PDB file of N, CA and C in Angstrom:
ATOM      1  N   TYR A1416     109.503  95.049  88.477  1.00 91.00           N
ATOM      2  CA  TYR A1416     108.082  94.766  88.515  1.00 91.00           C
ATOM      3  C   TYR A1416     107.843  93.375  89.109  1.00 91.00           C
ATOM      4  N   GLU A1417     108.607  92.412  88.669  1.00 91.00           N
ATOM      5  CA  GLU A1417     108.458  91.058  89.212  1.00 91.00           C
ATOM      6  C   GLU A1417     108.788  91.019  90.699  1.00 91.00           C
ATOM      7  N   ALA A1418     109.840  91.713  91.111  1.00 89.00           N
ATOM      8  CA  ALA A1418     110.202  91.757  92.530  1.00 89.00           C
ATOM      9  C   ALA A1418     109.117  92.438  93.345  1.00 89.00           C
ATOM     10  N   LEU A1419     108.523  93.500  92.801  1.00 90.00           N
ATOM     11  CA  LEU A1419     107.442  94.197  93.488  1.00 90.00           C
ATOM     12  C   LEU A1419     106.275  93.247  93.722  1.00 90.00           C
ATOM     13  N   ILE A1420     105.843  92.549  92.688  1.00 92.00           N
ATOM     14  CA  ILE A1420     104.701  91.638  92.807  1.00 92.00           C
ATOM     15  C   ILE A1420     105.014  90.482  93.748  1.00 92.00           C
ATOM     16  N   SER A1421     106.216  89.930  93.675  1.00 90.00           N
ATOM     17  CA  SER A1421     106.552  88.798  94.553  1.00 90.00           C
ATOM     18  C   SER A1421     106.579  89.220  96.015  1.00 90.00           C
ATOM     19  N   ASP A1422     106.793  90.502  96.272  1.00 88.00           N
ATOM     20  CA  ASP A1422     106.803  91.028  97.641  1.00 88.00           C
ATOM     21  C   ASP A1422     105.397  91.039  98.262  1.00 88.00           C
ATOM     22  N   PHE A1423     104.349  90.897  97.437  1.00 88.00           N
ATOM     23  CA  PHE A1423     102.979  90.929  97.937  1.00 88.00           C
ATOM     24  C   PHE A1423     102.584  89.632  98.648  1.00 88.00           C
ATOM     25  N   ASN A1424     103.341  88.535  98.455  1.00 83.00           N
ATOM     26  CA  ASN A1424     103.015  87.229  99.039  1.00 83.00           C
ATOM     27  C   ASN A1424     101.578  86.822  98.718  1.00 83.00           C
ATOM     28  N   LEU A1425     101.238  86.846  97.446  1.00 87.00           N
ATOM     29  CA  LEU A1425      99.886  86.521  96.998  1.00 87.00           C
ATOM     30  C   LEU A1425      99.613  85.029  97.106  1.00 87.00           C
ATOM     31  N   ILE A1426      98.367  84.693  97.367  1.00 85.00           N
ATOM     32  CA  ILE A1426      97.954  83.285  97.394  1.00 85.00           C
ATOM     33  C   ILE A1426      97.901  82.746  95.970  1.00 85.00           C
ATOM     34  N   GLU A1427      97.279  83.518  95.058  1.00 86.00           N
ATOM     35  CA  GLU A1427      97.187  83.076  93.668  1.00 86.00           C
ATOM     36  C   GLU A1427      98.470  83.441  92.927  1.00 86.00           C
ATOM     37  N   ASP A1428      98.664  82.812  91.788  1.00 91.00           N
ATOM     38  CA  ASP A1428      99.817  83.104  90.941  1.00 91.00           C
ATOM     39  C   ASP A1428      99.474  84.287  90.049  1.00 91.00           C
ATOM     40  N   TYR A1429     100.058  85.422  90.312  1.00 92.00           N
ATOM     41  CA  TYR A1429      99.795  86.650  89.556  1.00 92.00           C
ATOM     42  C   TYR A1429     100.076  86.460  88.076  1.00 92.00           C
ATOM     43  N   TRP A1430     101.120  85.724  87.763  1.00 92.00           N
ATOM     44  CA  TRP A1430     101.602  85.615  86.388  1.00 92.00           C
ATOM     45  C   TRP A1430     100.870  84.543  85.586  1.00 92.00           C
ATOM     46  N   SER A1431     100.313  83.556  86.253  1.00 92.00           N
ATOM     47  CA  SER A1431      99.666  82.461  85.534  1.00 92.00           C
ATOM     48  C   SER A1431      98.520  81.921  86.380  1.00 92.00           C
ATOM     49  N   ASN A1432      97.328  82.437  86.124  1.00 91.00           N
ATOM     50  CA  ASN A1432      96.157  81.965  86.851  1.00 91.00           C
ATOM     51  C   ASN A1432      94.983  81.876  85.887  1.00 91.00           C
ATOM     52  N   ASP A1433      93.883  81.328  86.342  1.00 92.00           N
ATOM     53  CA  ASP A1433      92.730  81.108  85.469  1.00 92.00           C
ATOM     54  C   ASP A1433      91.790  82.306  85.384  1.00 92.00           C
ATOM     55  N   ASP A1434      91.964  83.306  86.232  1.00 94.00           N
ATOM     56  CA  ASP A1434      90.981  84.377  86.334  1.00 94.00           C
ATOM     57  C   ASP A1434      91.324  85.651  85.566  1.00 94.00           C
ATOM     58  N   TYR A1435      92.579  86.089  85.586  1.00 96.00           N
ATOM     59  CA  TYR A1435      92.907  87.392  85.013  1.00 96.00           C
ATOM     60  C   TYR A1435      94.301  87.427  84.409  1.00 96.00           C
ATOM     61  N   VAL A1436      94.519  88.434  83.568  1.00 96.00           N
ATOM     62  CA  VAL A1436      95.845  88.787  83.055  1.00 96.00           C
ATOM     63  C   VAL A1436      96.004  90.294  83.270  1.00 96.00           C
ATOM     64  N   VAL A1437      97.251  90.767  83.243  1.00 97.00           N
ATOM     65  CA  VAL A1437      97.508  92.183  83.505  1.00 97.00           C
ATOM     66  C   VAL A1437      98.432  92.739  82.406  1.00 97.00           C
ATOM     67  N   PRO A1438      97.872  92.981  81.228  1.00 97.00           N
ATOM     68  CA  PRO A1438      98.706  93.483  80.136  1.00 97.00           C
ATOM     69  C   PRO A1438      99.071  94.955  80.312  1.00 97.00           C
ATOM     70  N   ILE A1439     100.147  95.333  79.653  1.00 97.00           N
ATOM     71  CA  ILE A1439     100.530  96.742  79.552  1.00 97.00           C
ATOM     72  C   ILE A1439      99.710  97.333  78.412  1.00 97.00           C
ATOM     73  N   ILE A1440      98.997  98.424  78.691  1.00 97.00           N
ATOM     74  CA  ILE A1440      98.184  99.042  77.644  1.00 97.00           C
ATOM     75  C   ILE A1440      98.793 100.344  77.130  1.00 97.00           C
ATOM     76  N   LYS A1441      99.806 100.839  77.835  1.00 98.00           N
ATOM     77  CA  LYS A1441     100.464 102.078  77.407  1.00 98.00           C
ATOM     78  C   LYS A1441     101.858 102.102  78.014  1.00 98.00           C
ATOM     79  N   SER A1442     102.816 102.596  77.255  1.00 98.00           N
ATOM     80  CA  SER A1442     104.171 102.754  77.796  1.00 98.00           C
ATOM     81  C   SER A1442     104.840 103.949  77.128  1.00 98.00           C
ATOM     82  N   LYS A1443     105.787 104.525  77.853  1.00 98.00           N
ATOM     83  CA  LYS A1443     106.601 105.602  77.285  1.00 98.00           C
ATOM     84  C   LYS A1443     107.949 105.587  77.986  1.00 98.00           C
ATOM     85  N   ALA A1444     108.934 106.130  77.287  1.00 97.00           N
ATOM     86  CA  ALA A1444     110.283 106.165  77.847  1.00 97.00           C
ATOM     87  C   ALA A1444     110.993 107.431  77.405  1.00 97.00           C
ATOM     88  N   ALA A1445     111.850 107.926  78.286  1.00 97.00           N
ATOM     89  CA  ALA A1445     112.709 109.066  77.980  1.00 97.00           C
ATOM     90  C   ALA A1445     114.136 108.676  78.346  1.00 97.00           C
ATOM     91  N   TYR A1446     115.048 108.915  77.442  1.00 96.00           N
ATOM     92  CA  TYR A1446     116.436 108.515  77.631  1.00 96.00           C
ATOM     93  C   TYR A1446     117.291 109.749  77.877  1.00 96.00           C
ATOM     94  N   HIS A1447     118.055 109.722  78.977  1.00 96.00           N
ATOM     95  CA  HIS A1447     118.824 110.889  79.397  1.00 96.00           C
ATOM     96  C   HIS A1447     120.329 110.685  79.303  1.00 96.00           C
ATOM     97  N   ASN A1448     120.811 109.510  79.670  1.00 94.00           N
ATOM     98  CA  ASN A1448     122.231 109.191  79.611  1.00 94.00           C
ATOM     99  C   ASN A1448     122.374 107.758  79.132  1.00 94.00           C
ATOM    100  N   PRO A1449     123.441 107.461  78.399  1.00 93.00           N
ATOM    101  CA  PRO A1449     123.595 106.099  77.863  1.00 93.00           C
ATOM    102  C   PRO A1449     123.885 105.073  78.960  1.00 93.00           C
ATOM    103  N   ILE A1450     123.416 103.864  78.724  1.00 91.00           N
ATOM    104  CA  ILE A1450     123.783 102.709  79.544  1.00 91.00           C
ATOM    105  C   ILE A1450     124.658 101.843  78.644  1.00 91.00           C
ATOM    106  N   LYS A1451     125.857 101.554  79.129  1.00 88.00           N
ATOM    107  CA  LYS A1451     126.798 100.772  78.331  1.00 88.00           C
ATOM    108  C   LYS A1451     126.886  99.353  78.885  1.00 88.00           C
ATOM    109  N   TYR A1452     127.325  98.448  78.044  1.00 91.00           N
ATOM    110  CA  TYR A1452     127.505  97.065  78.457  1.00 91.00           C
ATOM    111  C   TYR A1452     128.368  97.020  79.707  1.00 91.00           C
ATOM    112  N   GLY A1453     127.915  96.283  80.707  1.00 91.00           N
ATOM    113  CA  GLY A1453     128.663  96.133  81.950  1.00 91.00           C
ATOM    114  C   GLY A1453     128.309  97.160  83.012  1.00 91.00           C
ATOM    115  N   ASP A1454     127.594  98.218  82.645  1.00 91.00           N
ATOM    116  CA  ASP A1454     127.179  99.213  83.638  1.00 91.00           C
ATOM    117  C   ASP A1454     126.200  98.589  84.627  1.00 91.00           C
ATOM    118  N   GLU A1455     126.379  98.914  85.877  1.00 93.00           N
ATOM    119  CA  GLU A1455     125.399  98.509  86.878  1.00 93.00           C
ATOM    120  C   GLU A1455     124.435  99.664  87.063  1.00 93.00           C
ATOM    121  N   ILE A1456     123.155  99.332  87.060  1.00 94.00           N
ATOM    122  CA  ILE A1456     122.143 100.365  87.242  1.00 94.00           C
ATOM    123  C   ILE A1456     121.247  99.993  88.419  1.00 94.00           C
ATOM    124  N   THR A1457     120.645 101.007  88.979  1.00 94.00           N
ATOM    125  CA  THR A1457     119.621 100.779  89.995  1.00 94.00           C
ATOM    126  C   THR A1457     118.304 101.282  89.415  1.00 94.00           C
ATOM    127  N   VAL A1458     117.231 100.640  89.820  1.00 94.00           N
ATOM    128  CA  VAL A1458     115.914 101.004  89.318  1.00 94.00           C
ATOM    129  C   VAL A1458     115.014 101.318  90.504  1.00 94.00           C
ATOM    130  N   ASP A1459     114.510 102.535  90.535  1.00 92.00           N
ATOM    131  CA  ASP A1459     113.499 102.917  91.527  1.00 92.00           C
ATOM    132  C   ASP A1459     112.146 102.715  90.871  1.00 92.00           C
ATOM    133  N   LEU A1460     111.260 101.993  91.541  1.00 93.00           N
ATOM    134  CA  LEU A1460     109.935 101.706  90.999  1.00 93.00           C
ATOM    135  C   LEU A1460     108.887 102.342  91.899  1.00 93.00           C
ATOM    136  N   ILE A1461     108.030 103.149  91.298  1.00 93.00           N
ATOM    137  CA  ILE A1461     107.011 103.884  92.040  1.00 93.00           C
ATOM    138  C   ILE A1461     105.661 103.621  91.400  1.00 93.00           C
ATOM    139  N   VAL A1462     104.648 103.378  92.222  1.00 95.00           N
ATOM    140  CA  VAL A1462     103.282 103.314  91.714  1.00 95.00           C
ATOM    141  C   VAL A1462     102.799 104.758  91.634  1.00 95.00           C
ATOM    142  N   GLU A1463     102.614 105.229  90.415  1.00 95.00           N
ATOM    143  CA  GLU A1463     102.248 106.622  90.188  1.00 95.00           C
ATOM    144  C   GLU A1463     100.747 106.843  90.338  1.00 95.00           C
ATOM    145  N   GLN A1464      99.972 105.881  89.866  1.00 95.00           N
ATOM    146  CA  GLN A1464      98.522 106.014  89.913  1.00 95.00           C
ATOM    147  C   GLN A1464      97.922 104.636  90.162  1.00 95.00           C
ATOM    148  N   LEU A1465      96.864 104.592  90.961  1.00 97.00           N
ATOM    149  CA  LEU A1465      96.223 103.323  91.315  1.00 97.00           C
ATOM    150  C   LEU A1465      94.718 103.497  91.278  1.00 97.00           C
ATOM    151  N   LYS A1466      94.064 102.689  90.446  1.00 97.00           N
ATOM    152  CA  LYS A1466      92.606 102.688  90.346  1.00 97.00           C
ATOM    153  C   LYS A1466      92.108 101.285  90.673  1.00 97.00           C
ATOM    154  N   SER A1467      90.825 101.051  90.547  1.00 97.00           N
ATOM    155  CA  SER A1467      90.279  99.739  90.912  1.00 97.00           C
ATOM    156  C   SER A1467      90.658  98.642  89.927  1.00 97.00           C
ATOM    157  N   SER A1468      90.906  98.982  88.651  1.00 98.00           N
ATOM    158  CA  SER A1468      91.264  97.968  87.663  1.00 98.00           C
ATOM    159  C   SER A1468      92.564  98.247  86.934  1.00 98.00           C
ATOM    160  N   SER A1469      93.229  99.345  87.263  1.00 98.00           N
ATOM    161  CA  SER A1469      94.460  99.677  86.545  1.00 98.00           C
ATOM    162  C   SER A1469      95.447 100.391  87.455  1.00 98.00           C
ATOM    163  N   PHE A1470      96.694 100.431  86.975  1.00 97.00           N
ATOM    164  CA  PHE A1470      97.737 101.132  87.721  1.00 97.00           C
ATOM    165  C   PHE A1470      98.833 101.573  86.764  1.00 97.00           C
ATOM    166  N   GLU A1471      99.545 102.615  87.174  1.00 97.00           N
ATOM    167  CA  GLU A1471     100.676 103.132  86.409  1.00 97.00           C
ATOM    168  C   GLU A1471     101.938 102.976  87.236  1.00 97.00           C
ATOM    169  N   LEU A1472     102.976 102.439  86.615  1.00 96.00           N
ATOM    170  CA  LEU A1472     104.275 102.280  87.264  1.00 96.00           C
ATOM    171  C   LEU A1472     105.280 103.214  86.606  1.00 96.00           C
ATOM    172  N   ASN A1473     106.118 103.847  87.418  1.00 96.00           N
ATOM    173  CA  ASN A1473     107.214 104.673  86.914  1.00 96.00           C
ATOM    174  C   ASN A1473     108.525 104.052  87.369  1.00 96.00           C
ATOM    175  N   TYR A1474     109.419 103.890  86.416  1.00 95.00           N
ATOM    176  CA  TYR A1474     110.748 103.342  86.666  1.00 95.00           C
ATOM    177  C   TYR A1474     111.763 104.455  86.430  1.00 95.00           C
ATOM    178  N   ILE A1475     112.657 104.661  87.380  1.00 95.00           N
ATOM    179  CA  ILE A1475     113.747 105.623  87.198  1.00 95.00           C
ATOM    180  C   ILE A1475     115.052 104.824  87.307  1.00 95.00           C
ATOM    181  N   CYS A1476     115.778 104.775  86.208  1.00 96.00           N
ATOM    182  CA  CYS A1476     117.019 103.998  86.149  1.00 96.00           C
ATOM    183  C   CYS A1476     118.209 104.937  86.291  1.00 96.00           C
ATOM    184  N   LYS A1477     119.107 104.594  87.233  1.00 96.00           N
ATOM    185  CA  LYS A1477     120.288 105.428  87.493  1.00 96.00           C
ATOM    186  C   LYS A1477     121.544 104.594  87.325  1.00 96.00           C
ATOM    187  N   ASN A1478     122.603 105.250  86.843  1.00 93.00           N
ATOM    188  CA  ASN A1478     123.885 104.561  86.713  1.00 93.00           C
ATOM    189  C   ASN A1478     124.629 104.574  88.050  1.00 93.00           C
ATOM    190  N   GLY A1479     125.821 104.022  88.070  1.00 90.00           N
ATOM    191  CA  GLY A1479     126.615 103.939  89.289  1.00 90.00           C
ATOM    192  C   GLY A1479     126.974 105.275  89.900  1.00 90.00           C
ATOM    193  N   GLU A1480     126.939 106.338  89.107  1.00 92.00           N
ATOM    194  CA  GLU A1480     127.229 107.683  89.604  1.00 92.00           C
ATOM    195  C   GLU A1480     125.971 108.381  90.107  1.00 92.00           C
ATOM    196  N   GLY A1481     124.830 107.689  90.003  1.00 93.00           N
ATOM    197  CA  GLY A1481     123.571 108.281  90.447  1.00 93.00           C
ATOM    198  C   GLY A1481     122.883 109.153  89.412  1.00 93.00           C
ATOM    199  N   LYS A1482     123.429 109.191  88.201  1.00 94.00           N
ATOM    200  CA  LYS A1482     122.807 109.981  87.134  1.00 94.00           C
ATOM    201  C   LYS A1482     121.637 109.195  86.551  1.00 94.00           C
ATOM    202  N   ILE A1483     120.556 109.910  86.259  1.00 96.00           N
ATOM    203  CA  ILE A1483     119.398 109.263  85.644  1.00 96.00           C
ATOM    204  C   ILE A1483     119.725 108.910  84.199  1.00 96.00           C
ATOM    205  N   CYS A1484     119.558 107.634  83.877  1.00 96.00           N
ATOM    206  CA  CYS A1484     119.792 107.158  82.512  1.00 96.00           C
ATOM    207  C   CYS A1484     118.507 107.190  81.699  1.00 96.00           C
ATOM    208  N   ASN A1485     117.437 106.705  82.311  1.00 96.00           N
ATOM    209  CA  ASN A1485     116.151 106.758  81.627  1.00 96.00           C
ATOM    210  C   ASN A1485     115.007 106.718  82.625  1.00 96.00           C
ATOM    211  N   LYS A1486     113.860 107.142  82.121  1.00 97.00           N
ATOM    212  CA  LYS A1486     112.618 107.093  82.884  1.00 97.00           C
ATOM    213  C   LYS A1486     111.600 106.374  82.011  1.00 97.00           C
ATOM    214  N   VAL A1487     110.932 105.410  82.601  1.00 97.00           N
ATOM    215  CA  VAL A1487     109.961 104.597  81.871  1.00 97.00           C
ATOM    216  C   VAL A1487     108.656 104.604  82.642  1.00 97.00           C
ATOM    217  N   SER A1488     107.554 104.645  81.910  1.00 97.00           N
ATOM    218  CA  SER A1488     106.231 104.598  82.515  1.00 97.00           C
ATOM    219  C   SER A1488     105.420 103.520  81.802  1.00 97.00           C
ATOM    220  N   THR A1489     104.720 102.687  82.576  1.00 98.00           N
ATOM    221  CA  THR A1489     103.833 101.677  81.992  1.00 98.00           C
ATOM    222  C   THR A1489     102.483 101.739  82.689  1.00 98.00           C
ATOM    223  N   VAL A1490     101.418 101.562  81.909  1.00 98.00           N
ATOM    224  CA  VAL A1490     100.071 101.494  82.457  1.00 98.00           C
ATOM    225  C   VAL A1490      99.567 100.075  82.225  1.00 98.00           C
ATOM    226  N   HIS A1491      99.058  99.471  83.285  1.00 98.00           N
ATOM    227  CA  HIS A1491      98.582  98.082  83.263  1.00 98.00           C
ATOM    228  C   HIS A1491      97.091  98.065  83.593  1.00 98.00           C
ATOM    229  N   VAL A1492      96.367  97.137  82.997  1.00 98.00           N
ATOM    230  CA  VAL A1492      94.944  96.975  83.322  1.00 98.00           C
ATOM    231  C   VAL A1492      94.675  95.503  83.602  1.00 98.00           C
ATOM    232  N   VAL A1493      93.844  95.247  84.602  1.00 98.00           N
ATOM    233  CA  VAL A1493      93.474  93.879  84.953  1.00 98.00           C
ATOM    234  C   VAL A1493      92.311  93.473  84.058  1.00 98.00           C
ATOM    235  N   VAL A1494      92.476  92.341  83.356  1.00 98.00           N
ATOM    236  CA  VAL A1494      91.492  91.875  82.387  1.00 98.00           C
ATOM    237  C   VAL A1494      91.031  90.470  82.762  1.00 98.00           C
ATOM    238  N   ASP A1495      89.725  90.262  82.755  1.00 97.00           N
ATOM    239  CA  ASP A1495      89.140  88.939  83.004  1.00 97.00           C
ATOM    240  C   ASP A1495      89.495  88.022  81.834  1.00 97.00           C
ATOM    241  N   LYS A1496      90.034  86.844  82.124  1.00 95.00           N
ATOM    242  CA  LYS A1496      90.463  85.927  81.071  1.00 95.00           C
ATOM    243  C   LYS A1496      89.301  85.362  80.261  1.00 95.00           C
ATOM    244  N   LYS A1497      88.139  85.266  80.851  1.00 95.00           N
ATOM    245  CA  LYS A1497      86.995  84.681  80.140  1.00 95.00           C
ATOM    246  C   LYS A1497      86.310  85.690  79.223  1.00 95.00           C
ATOM    247  N   THR A1498      86.143  86.924  79.684  1.00 96.00           N
ATOM    248  CA  THR A1498      85.412  87.930  78.909  1.00 96.00           C
ATOM    249  C   THR A1498      86.324  88.903  78.170  1.00 96.00           C
ATOM    250  N   TRP A1499      87.579  88.983  78.553  1.00 95.00           N
ATOM    251  CA  TRP A1499      88.561  89.922  78.024  1.00 95.00           C
ATOM    252  C   TRP A1499      88.110  91.375  78.218  1.00 95.00           C
ATOM    253  N   LYS A1500      87.401  91.594  79.316  1.00 97.00           N
ATOM    254  CA  LYS A1500      87.003  92.951  79.703  1.00 97.00           C
ATOM    255  C   LYS A1500      87.722  93.296  80.996  1.00 97.00           C
ATOM    256  N   LYS A1501      87.960  94.593  81.194  1.00 97.00           N
ATOM    257  CA  LYS A1501      88.648  94.985  82.423  1.00 97.00           C
ATOM    258  C   LYS A1501      87.793  94.588  83.617  1.00 97.00           C
ATOM    259  N   THR A1502      88.485  94.265  84.703  1.00 97.00           N
ATOM    260  CA  THR A1502      87.826  93.834  85.919  1.00 97.00           C
ATOM    261  C   THR A1502      88.559  94.407  87.119  1.00 97.00           C
ATOM    262  N   LYS A1503      87.889  94.439  88.231  1.00 97.00           N
ATOM    263  CA  LYS A1503      88.496  94.947  89.459  1.00 97.00           C
ATOM    264  C   LYS A1503      89.624  94.004  89.898  1.00 97.00           C
ATOM    265  N   MET A1504      90.749  94.586  90.301  1.00 96.00           N
ATOM    266  CA  MET A1504      91.857  93.762  90.793  1.00 96.00           C
ATOM    267  C   MET A1504      91.517  93.244  92.190  1.00 96.00           C
ATOM    268  N   THR A1505      92.190  92.190  92.614  1.00 94.00           N
ATOM    269  CA  THR A1505      91.940  91.636  93.939  1.00 94.00           C
ATOM    270  C   THR A1505      92.384  92.628  95.008  1.00 94.00           C
ATOM    271  N   ASP A1506      91.791  92.515  96.173  1.00 93.00           N
ATOM    272  CA  ASP A1506      92.169  93.392  97.287  1.00 93.00           C
ATOM    273  C   ASP A1506      93.645  93.241  97.627  1.00 93.00           C
ATOM    274  N   GLU A1507      94.157  92.007  97.552  1.00 93.00           N
ATOM    275  CA  GLU A1507      95.570  91.762  97.874  1.00 93.00           C
ATOM    276  C   GLU A1507      96.499  92.544  96.945  1.00 93.00           C
ATOM    277  N   ILE A1508      96.198  92.519  95.668  1.00 95.00           N
ATOM    278  CA  ILE A1508      97.035  93.233  94.701  1.00 95.00           C
ATOM    279  C   ILE A1508      96.912  94.735  94.925  1.00 95.00           C
ATOM    280  N   HIS A1509      95.697  95.215  95.097  1.00 95.00           N
ATOM    281  CA  HIS A1509      95.471  96.644  95.316  1.00 95.00           C
ATOM    282  C   HIS A1509      96.221  97.119  96.557  1.00 95.00           C
ATOM    283  N   GLU A1510      96.140  96.358  97.645  1.00 94.00           N
ATOM    284  CA  GLU A1510      96.830  96.731  98.884  1.00 94.00           C
ATOM    285  C   GLU A1510      98.343  96.710  98.698  1.00 94.00           C
ATOM    286  N   GLY A1511      98.856  95.720  97.970  1.00 94.00           N
ATOM    287  CA  GLY A1511     100.294  95.661  97.713  1.00 94.00           C
ATOM    288  C   GLY A1511     100.780  96.853  96.922  1.00 94.00           C
ATOM    289  N   LEU A1512     100.038  97.227  95.881  1.00 95.00           N
ATOM    290  CA  LEU A1512     100.405  98.390  95.075  1.00 95.00           C
ATOM    291  C   LEU A1512     100.282  99.674  95.879  1.00 95.00           C
ATOM    292  N   ALA A1513      99.257  99.765  96.710  1.00 94.00           N
ATOM    293  CA  ALA A1513      99.026 100.978  97.508  1.00 94.00           C
ATOM    294  C   ALA A1513     100.207 101.289  98.422  1.00 94.00           C
ATOM    295  N   LYS A1514     100.919 100.264  98.872  1.00 91.00           N
ATOM    296  CA  LYS A1514     102.086 100.473  99.742  1.00 91.00           C
ATOM    297  C   LYS A1514     103.205 101.225  99.026  1.00 91.00           C
ATOM    298  N   HIS A1515     103.179 101.197  97.693  1.00 90.00           N
ATOM    299  CA  HIS A1515     104.242 101.827  96.903  1.00 90.00           C
ATOM    300  C   HIS A1515     103.721 103.045  96.132  1.00 90.00           C
ATOM    301  N   LEU A1516     102.525 103.493  96.468  1.00 91.00           N
ATOM    302  CA  LEU A1516     101.914 104.623  95.784  1.00 91.00           C
ATOM    303  C   LEU A1516     102.644 105.905  96.140  1.00 91.00           C
ATOM    304  N   ARG A1517     102.953 106.689  95.098  1.00 83.00           N
ATOM    305  CA  ARG A1517     103.621 107.986  95.316  1.00 83.00           C
ATOM    306  C   ARG A1517     102.695 108.862  96.166  1.00 83.00           C
ATOM    307  N   GLN A1518     103.260 109.426  97.191  1.00 66.00           N
ATOM    308  CA  GLN A1518     102.486 110.309  98.067  1.00 66.00           C
ATOM    309  C   GLN A1518     102.818 111.746  97.711  1.00 66.00           C
ATOM    310  N   PHE A1519     101.803 112.523  97.379  1.00 55.00           N
ATOM    311  CA  PHE A1519     101.993 113.920  97.024  1.00 55.00           C
ATOM    312  C   PHE A1519     101.757 114.795  98.239  1.00 55.00           C
ATOM    313  N   THR A1520     102.597 115.776  98.419  1.00 48.00           N
ATOM    314  CA  THR A1520     102.390 116.747  99.490  1.00 48.00           C
ATOM    315  C   THR A1520     102.199 118.111  98.852  1.00 48.00           C
ATOM    316  N   VAL A1521     101.341 118.905  99.451  1.00 45.00           N
ATOM    317  CA  VAL A1521     101.050 120.228  98.900  1.00 45.00           C
ATOM    318  C   VAL A1521     101.615 121.295  99.805  1.00 45.00           C
TER     319      VAL A1521
END
């Protein structure tokens, strides 16, 4: 998640700014295979859903053999720091997330 956000080359500091915070409001996980100490894993990160003030991220973690170890989903909402109400995310953030949005084909 941090690598994804840093790839956006934002002008403002996403993690520490005066205007907004982006808390996780929902999360879930499913565990398929154990991860042991010393195992190297890869994480595929996909933007599953993107709205004007919120987004859902899906993480798929695989072990060195390519087997799925776990799947994690988090939903984030952009909140105004002054009012603590949801607010529209900046165009820069929305555009950055849109580049990683899962594309469905029918």
